[in-house]
mmCIF file of C-alpha atoms and ligand atoms in Angstrom:
data_model
loop_
_atom_site.group_PDB
_atom_site.id
_atom_site.type_symbol
_atom_site.label_atom_id
_atom_site.label_comp_id
_atom_site.label_asym_id
_atom_site.label_seq_id
_atom_site.Cartn_x
_atom_site.Cartn_y
_atom_site.Cartn_z
ATOM 1 C CA MET A 1 0.094 0.044 0.063
ATOM 2 C CA ARG A 2 1.335 3.527 -0.807
ATOM 3 C CA LEU A 3 0.179 6.912 0.801
ATOM 4 C CA THR A 4 -0.709 9.429 -1.672
ATOM 5 C CA ASP A 5 1.277 12.778 -2.199
ATOM 6 C CA ALA A 6 -1.565 14.714 -0.245
ATOM 7 C CA GLN A 7 -1.650 12.310 2.606
ATOM 8 C CA ILE A 8 2.275 12.657 2.913
ATOM 9 C CA ALA A 9 1.900 16.292 2.819
ATOM 10 C CA GLN A 10 -0.904 16.262 5.593
ATOM 11 C CA PHE A 11 1.284 14.053 7.718
ATOM 12 C CA ARG A 12 3.997 16.604 7.367
ATOM 13 C CA ASP A 13 1.525 19.394 8.330
ATOM 14 C CA ASP A 14 -0.821 17.859 11.130
ATOM 15 C CA GLY A 15 1.809 15.203 12.395
ATOM 16 C CA PHE A 16 -0.578 12.583 11.869
ATOM 17 C CA LEU A 17 -3.058 10.564 9.694
ATOM 18 C CA ILE A 18 -6.165 8.734 10.240
ATOM 19 C CA LEU A 19 -7.060 5.895 7.497
ATOM 20 C CA PRO A 20 -10.522 4.663 7.987
ATOM 21 C CA ALA A 21 -10.971 1.058 7.943
ATOM 22 C CA LEU A 22 -7.782 0.031 6.216
ATOM 23 C CA PHE A 23 -8.131 -3.582 7.737
ATOM 24 C CA SER A 24 -11.485 -5.323 6.992
ATOM 25 C CA PRO A 25 -13.855 -6.766 9.683
ATOM 26 C CA ALA A 26 -12.948 -10.361 8.821
ATOM 27 C CA GLU A 27 -8.991 -9.432 9.525
ATOM 28 C CA VAL A 28 -9.931 -7.258 12.684
ATOM 29 C CA ALA A 29 -11.744 -10.507 13.971
ATOM 30 C CA VAL A 30 -8.367 -12.717 13.309
ATOM 31 C CA LEU A 31 -6.506 -10.076 15.441
ATOM 32 C CA LYS A 32 -9.072 -9.524 17.983
ATOM 33 C CA ALA A 33 -9.716 -13.499 18.729
ATOM 34 C CA GLU A 34 -6.028 -13.678 19.955
ATOM 35 C CA LEU A 35 -6.346 -11.428 22.559
ATOM 36 C CA PRO A 36 -8.176 -13.325 25.320
ATOM 37 C CA ARG A 37 -5.309 -15.955 25.405
ATOM 38 C CA LEU A 38 -2.589 -12.996 25.463
ATOM 39 C CA PHE A 39 -4.537 -10.864 28.210
ATOM 40 C CA ALA A 40 -4.765 -14.107 30.455
ATOM 41 C CA GLU A 41 -1.206 -14.765 30.650
ATOM 42 C CA ARG A 42 0.614 -13.719 33.973
ATOM 43 C CA ARG A 43 4.157 -12.359 32.525
ATOM 44 C CA PRO A 44 5.825 -8.836 32.690
ATOM 45 C CA GLU A 45 4.750 -8.080 28.937
ATOM 46 C CA ASN A 46 1.385 -7.777 30.278
ATOM 47 C CA PHE A 47 0.740 -4.235 32.313
ATOM 48 C CA ARG A 48 -2.357 -4.432 34.520
ATOM 49 C CA GLU A 49 -4.195 -1.119 35.613
ATOM 50 C CA LYS A 50 -3.347 0.532 38.679
ATOM 51 C CA LYS A 51 -6.542 -0.200 40.150
ATOM 52 C CA GLY A 52 -8.036 -3.822 39.500
ATOM 53 C CA ASP A 53 -6.487 -6.340 37.163
ATOM 54 C CA ALA A 54 -7.580 -5.164 33.724
ATOM 55 C CA VAL A 55 -4.640 -5.282 31.070
ATOM 56 C CA ARG A 56 -3.576 -1.603 30.299
ATOM 57 C CA THR A 57 -1.191 -2.864 27.619
ATOM 58 C CA ALA A 58 0.114 -6.182 26.322
ATOM 59 C CA MET A 59 3.505 -6.083 25.026
ATOM 60 C CA ALA A 60 5.831 -8.121 22.506
ATOM 61 C CA LEU A 61 2.710 -9.631 20.997
ATOM 62 C CA HIS A 62 4.803 -10.737 17.798
ATOM 63 C CA LEU A 63 6.988 -13.094 20.007
ATOM 64 C CA ARG A 64 3.864 -14.497 21.658
ATOM 65 C CA SER A 65 1.356 -14.626 18.599
ATOM 66 C CA ASP A 66 1.732 -15.875 15.069
ATOM 67 C CA VAL A 67 -1.066 -13.671 14.042
ATOM 68 C CA TYR A 68 0.703 -10.663 15.406
ATOM 69 C CA ALA A 69 4.178 -11.663 13.961
ATOM 70 C CA ARG A 70 2.300 -11.293 10.691
ATOM 71 C CA LEU A 71 0.585 -8.128 11.224
ATOM 72 C CA VAL A 72 3.878 -6.523 12.334
ATOM 73 C CA ARG A 73 5.057 -7.408 8.564
ATOM 74 C CA HIS A 74 1.836 -5.991 7.227
ATOM 75 C CA PRO A 75 2.284 -4.269 3.967
ATOM 76 C CA ARG A 76 -0.570 -1.867 4.998
ATOM 77 C CA LEU A 77 1.750 -0.648 8.000
ATOM 78 C CA VAL A 78 5.187 -1.090 6.735
ATOM 79 C CA GLY A 79 4.731 0.375 3.163
ATOM 80 C CA PRO A 80 3.750 3.775 4.387
ATOM 81 C CA ALA A 81 6.546 3.643 6.923
ATOM 82 C CA ARG A 82 8.891 2.796 4.371
ATOM 83 C CA GLN A 83 7.455 5.756 2.102
ATOM 84 C CA LEU A 84 7.813 8.181 5.161
ATOM 85 C CA LEU A 85 11.191 7.192 6.381
ATOM 86 C CA GLY A 86 12.857 5.135 3.657
ATOM 87 C CA GLY A 87 15.327 2.591 4.102
ATOM 88 C CA ALA A 88 15.589 -0.192 6.788
ATOM 89 C CA LEU A 89 13.459 -0.216 9.775
ATOM 90 C CA TYR A 90 13.547 -2.337 12.619
ATOM 91 C CA ILE A 91 10.503 -3.431 15.113
ATOM 92 C CA GLN A 92 11.028 -1.147 18.054
ATOM 93 C CA GLN A 93 7.868 -1.999 20.158
ATOM 94 C CA VAL A 94 4.343 -4.097 19.785
ATOM 95 C CA LYS A 95 1.619 -4.088 21.835
ATOM 96 C CA VAL A 96 -2.099 -3.586 22.398
ATOM 97 C CA ASN A 97 -3.468 -0.781 24.650
ATOM 98 C CA ALA A 98 -6.858 -2.126 25.888
ATOM 99 C CA LYS A 99 -8.816 0.363 27.751
ATOM 100 C CA GLU A 100 -11.074 -1.797 29.092
ATOM 101 C CA ALA A 101 -14.945 -1.097 29.451
ATOM 102 C CA PHE A 102 -15.647 1.076 32.500
ATOM 103 C CA SER A 103 -11.967 0.797 33.884
ATOM 104 C CA GLY A 104 -9.325 1.631 31.111
ATOM 105 C CA ASP A 105 -7.232 4.442 32.594
ATOM 106 C CA VAL A 106 -5.872 7.864 31.283
ATOM 107 C CA TRP A 107 -2.693 8.186 29.162
ATOM 108 C CA GLN A 108 -1.228 11.509 30.054
ATOM 109 C CA TRP A 109 -0.149 13.790 27.469
ATOM 110 C CA HIS A 110 2.955 12.993 26.253
ATOM 111 C CA TYR A 111 5.183 12.296 23.007
ATOM 112 C CA ASP A 112 7.064 9.318 22.495
ATOM 113 C CA PHE A 113 10.344 10.534 21.803
ATOM 114 C CA ALA A 114 10.667 11.802 25.282
ATOM 115 C CA THR A 115 10.576 8.217 26.344
ATOM 116 C CA HIS A 116 12.561 6.688 23.537
ATOM 117 C CA HIS A 117 15.284 9.511 23.930
ATOM 118 C CA GLY A 118 15.161 9.617 27.571
ATOM 119 C CA GLU A 119 15.047 5.978 28.429
ATOM 120 C CA ASP A 120 16.617 4.364 25.455
ATOM 121 C CA GLY A 121 19.184 6.920 23.860
ATOM 122 C CA VAL A 122 17.435 6.722 20.551
ATOM 123 C CA PRO A 123 19.192 9.818 18.784
ATOM 124 C CA GLU A 124 16.828 11.543 16.537
ATOM 125 C CA PRO A 125 12.956 11.676 16.713
ATOM 126 C CA LEU A 126 12.062 9.756 13.628
ATOM 127 C CA ALA A 127 10.387 6.754 14.909
ATOM 128 C CA LEU A 128 6.544 6.031 13.483
ATOM 129 C CA ASN A 129 3.886 4.636 15.558
ATOM 130 C CA LEU A 130 1.420 2.772 13.223
ATOM 131 C CA HIS A 131 -2.179 1.812 15.159
ATOM 132 C CA VAL A 132 -4.756 -0.391 14.188
ATOM 133 C CA LEU A 133 -8.211 0.303 16.027
ATOM 134 C CA LEU A 134 -9.565 -3.181 16.801
ATOM 135 C CA ASP A 135 -12.770 -1.593 18.156
ATOM 136 C CA GLU A 136 -14.897 1.078 17.306
ATOM 137 C CA VAL A 137 -13.420 4.115 18.690
ATOM 138 C CA ASN A 138 -15.853 7.069 19.423
ATOM 139 C CA GLU A 139 -15.737 10.291 21.412
ATOM 140 C CA PHE A 140 -16.791 8.409 24.311
ATOM 141 C CA ASN A 141 -14.512 5.501 24.931
ATOM 142 C CA GLY A 142 -11.237 7.232 25.449
ATOM 143 C CA PRO A 143 -9.807 8.054 21.711
ATOM 144 C CA ILE A 144 -6.452 9.030 21.353
ATOM 145 C CA VAL A 145 -6.632 12.771 21.029
ATOM 146 C CA PHE A 146 -3.692 14.606 18.962
ATOM 147 C CA ILE A 147 -2.573 18.026 19.367
ATOM 148 C CA ARG A 148 -2.667 19.118 15.624
ATOM 149 C CA GLY A 149 0.997 20.321 14.586
ATOM 150 C CA SER A 150 2.407 19.785 17.895
ATOM 151 C CA HIS A 151 5.481 17.698 16.232
ATOM 152 C CA ARG A 152 6.752 20.898 14.977
ATOM 153 C CA ARG A 153 7.495 22.000 18.522
ATOM 154 C CA GLY A 154 10.175 19.254 18.438
ATOM 155 C CA ALA A 155 11.485 17.941 22.055
ATOM 156 C CA ALA A 156 9.148 19.740 24.370
ATOM 157 C CA PRO A 157 10.034 19.799 27.965
ATOM 158 C CA ALA A 158 9.015 16.514 29.531
ATOM 159 C CA THR A 159 8.952 14.683 33.170
ATOM 160 C CA LEU A 160 9.090 11.271 34.237
ATOM 161 C CA ASP A 161 5.549 10.697 35.907
ATOM 162 C CA THR A 162 5.854 7.218 37.872
ATOM 163 C CA GLU A 163 2.632 7.927 40.101
ATOM 164 C CA THR A 164 -0.546 8.567 37.668
ATOM 165 C CA THR A 165 -0.883 5.385 36.159
ATOM 166 C CA SER A 166 0.839 1.983 36.214
ATOM 167 C CA TYR A 167 2.878 2.579 33.439
ATOM 168 C CA PRO A 168 5.858 5.224 33.783
ATOM 169 C CA LEU A 169 5.557 7.862 31.133
ATOM 170 C CA TRP A 170 7.618 10.892 30.110
ATOM 171 C CA THR A 171 4.667 13.799 30.397
ATOM 172 C CA VAL A 172 4.253 17.315 29.041
ATOM 173 C CA ASP A 173 3.172 19.933 31.373
ATOM 174 C CA ASP A 174 0.025 21.592 31.258
ATOM 175 C CA ALA A 175 1.063 25.073 29.960
ATOM 176 C CA THR A 176 3.308 23.688 27.207
ATOM 177 C CA VAL A 177 -0.090 21.593 26.517
ATOM 178 C CA ALA A 178 -2.393 24.790 26.628
ATOM 179 C CA GLY A 179 0.044 26.670 24.341
ATOM 180 C CA LEU A 180 0.084 23.867 21.669
ATOM 181 C CA VAL A 181 -3.635 23.467 22.003
ATOM 182 C CA ALA A 182 -4.005 27.047 21.309
ATOM 183 C CA GLU A 183 -1.879 26.777 18.333
ATOM 184 C CA GLY A 184 -2.988 23.857 16.590
ATOM 185 C CA GLY A 185 -6.358 22.365 18.341
ATOM 186 C CA LEU A 186 -7.222 18.619 19.290
ATOM 187 C CA VAL A 187 -8.532 16.128 16.865
ATOM 188 C CA ALA A 188 -10.084 12.880 18.543
ATOM 189 C CA ALA A 189 -8.609 9.765 16.315
ATOM 190 C CA LYS A 190 -11.855 8.062 15.973
ATOM 191 C CA GLY A 191 -13.435 5.570 13.582
ATOM 192 C CA PRO A 192 -14.535 1.966 12.806
ATOM 193 C CA PRO A 193 -12.621 -1.220 13.469
ATOM 194 C CA GLY A 194 -9.620 -1.383 11.178
ATOM 195 C CA THR A 195 -8.823 2.086 11.035
ATOM 196 C CA VAL A 196 -5.154 2.940 10.738
ATOM 197 C CA LEU A 197 -3.590 6.084 12.505
ATOM 198 C CA ILE A 198 0.063 6.945 11.775
ATOM 199 C CA PHE A 199 2.117 9.327 13.899
ATOM 200 C CA GLY A 200 5.581 10.946 14.512
ATOM 201 C CA ASP A 201 7.900 10.820 17.565
ATOM 202 C CA THR A 202 7.235 14.174 18.530
ATOM 203 C CA LEU A 203 3.395 14.630 18.242
ATOM 204 C CA VAL A 204 1.800 15.192 21.799
ATOM 205 C CA HIS A 205 -1.207 12.779 22.440
ATOM 206 C CA GLY A 206 -3.164 11.537 25.144
ATOM 207 C CA SER A 207 -6.255 9.817 26.231
ATOM 208 C CA SER A 208 -8.675 10.145 28.683
ATOM 209 C CA ILE A 209 -10.465 7.089 30.763
ATOM 210 C CA ASN A 210 -13.081 4.746 29.327
ATOM 211 C CA MET A 211 -16.065 5.098 31.819
ATOM 212 C CA THR A 212 -18.602 3.392 28.848
ATOM 213 C CA PRO A 213 -19.388 0.055 28.388
ATOM 214 C CA TRP A 214 -17.413 -0.210 25.188
ATOM 215 C CA PRO A 215 -13.990 -1.443 25.328
ATOM 216 C CA ARG A 216 -11.262 0.496 23.049
ATOM 217 C CA THR A 217 -8.731 -1.681 22.243
ATOM 218 C CA ILE A 218 -5.936 -0.351 20.038
ATOM 219 C CA PHE A 219 -2.836 -2.364 18.360
ATOM 220 C CA SER A 220 0.438 -0.147 18.071
ATOM 221 C CA LEU A 221 3.335 -0.919 16.095
ATOM 222 C CA ILE A 222 6.584 1.481 16.564
ATOM 223 C CA LEU A 223 8.997 1.166 13.714
ATOM 224 C CA ASN A 224 12.358 3.014 13.760
ATOM 225 C CA PRO A 225 15.093 3.395 11.380
ATOM 226 C CA VAL A 226 17.829 0.983 11.912
ATOM 227 C CA ALA A 227 20.375 3.788 11.558
ATOM 228 C CA ASN A 228 18.586 5.476 14.392
ATOM 229 C CA ALA A 229 18.784 2.769 16.872
ATOM 230 C CA LEU A 230 18.540 2.685 20.754
ATOM 231 C CA THR A 231 22.141 3.280 22.284
ATOM 232 C CA ARG A 232 20.868 2.215 25.825
ATOM 233 C CA HIS A 233 19.492 -1.002 27.228
ATOM 234 C CA GLN A 234 18.016 -0.013 30.512
ATOM 235 C CA ARG A 235 14.566 -0.866 29.783
ATOM 236 C CA PRO A 236 13.407 -4.370 28.882
ATOM 237 C CA ASP A 237 13.628 -5.875 25.473
ATOM 238 C CA HIS A 238 9.771 -5.787 25.317
ATOM 239 C CA GLN A 239 9.538 -2.157 25.662
ATOM 240 C CA HIS A 240 12.297 -1.653 23.194
ATOM 241 C CA HIS A 241 13.335 -4.527 21.168
ATOM 242 C CA ARG A 242 17.289 -5.022 20.882
ATOM 243 C CA ASP A 243 16.513 -7.141 17.326
ATOM 244 C CA LEU A 244 17.464 -4.591 14.608
ATOM 245 C CA SER A 245 16.741 -6.923 11.759
ATOM 246 C CA PRO A 246 15.028 -4.707 9.069
ATOM 247 C CA VAL A 247 11.244 -5.658 8.912
ATOM 248 C CA GLU A 248 10.180 -7.229 5.516
ATOM 249 C CA PRO A 249 6.669 -6.769 4.170
ATOM 250 C CA LEU A 250 4.712 -10.135 3.716
ATOM 251 C CA GLY A 251 1.796 -10.143 1.181
ATOM 252 C CA ASP A 252 -1.341 -8.134 1.373
ATOM 253 C CA GLY A 253 -3.458 -11.251 2.391
ATOM 254 C CA CYS A 254 -1.337 -12.387 4.964
ATOM 255 C CA LEU A 255 -3.636 -12.300 8.081
ATOM 256 C CA LEU A 256 -6.403 -14.241 6.161
ATOM 257 C CA ALA A 257 -4.697 -16.607 4.278
ATOM 258 C CA GLU A 258 -2.659 -18.178 7.033
ATOM 259 C CA ALA A 259 -5.391 -17.923 9.447
ATOM 260 C CA ALA A 260 -7.235 -20.477 7.475
ATOM 261 C CA PRO A 261 -7.068 -24.321 8.941
HETATM 262 C C1 LIG B 1 -3.570 4.911 24.401
HETATM 263 O O1 LIG B 1 -3.674 4.023 24.036
HETATM 264 O O2 LIG B 1 -4.619 5.833 24.599
HETATM 265 C C2 LIG B 1 -2.423 5.699 24.170
HETATM 266 C C3 LIG B 1 -1.569 5.219 22.900
HETATM 267 C C4 LIG B 1 -0.369 5.994 22.775
HETATM 268 O O3 LIG B 1 0.336 6.722 23.786
HETATM 269 O O4 LIG B 1 0.522 5.688 21.792
HETATM 270 MN MN1 LIG B 2 2.417 7.452 23.108
#
């Protein structure tokens, strides 16, 4: 799959793209069918919410599931990433953020490069986040909210928050967020299941709690140029993989073809 010139220009201007229903209902069903088994596992890759037992984020899924091993090589994700970044890309992080009905907690305002640089010593803010919505995401169930154009601010001041949720995160302060929102405004990344989001490493984003009866499950793949790899190994492999092998795309039907019995 290739992005159009207009989509590339929009990505450069806004800092993100929302591509509705890029994966079919049948493909999303294959992806969702894996989750009960993966979420039930008690292992460090599954982070649970601060209150209760709901899974907040489940990591390294491509090493735990054949289906997700195919998804991280899917041409509808790898193709656009190669177009935007060029060259050899490695799989930096693979997860599903669950935000379960009634209990999914907040993701504070942040941009990912603060963590990638501060924790992992990634030199430049080049990595791309490629998301697939696995549920319908609407205005109520905790959509990811982007601050349009906030990527142009570059590395905004960030501090490590280990208190608010179960997941330590380098967050952006209120005054900086207010300034960025005044400039660019907010966009809620809503859409039907199968919608793809693409955003860069300095785009400020966050999401509020899910107080609805509707789960809000989102797959996330982070790809980073091999030439821009991590330089510190203080976080575990599942938070930033050490395998720098360039990702090679599979065929477009890879999720359904091999899922057949
Ligand atoms: C979220 O799942 O709402 C946050 C995702 C992210 O920070 O990429
Ligand atoms: Mn993020």
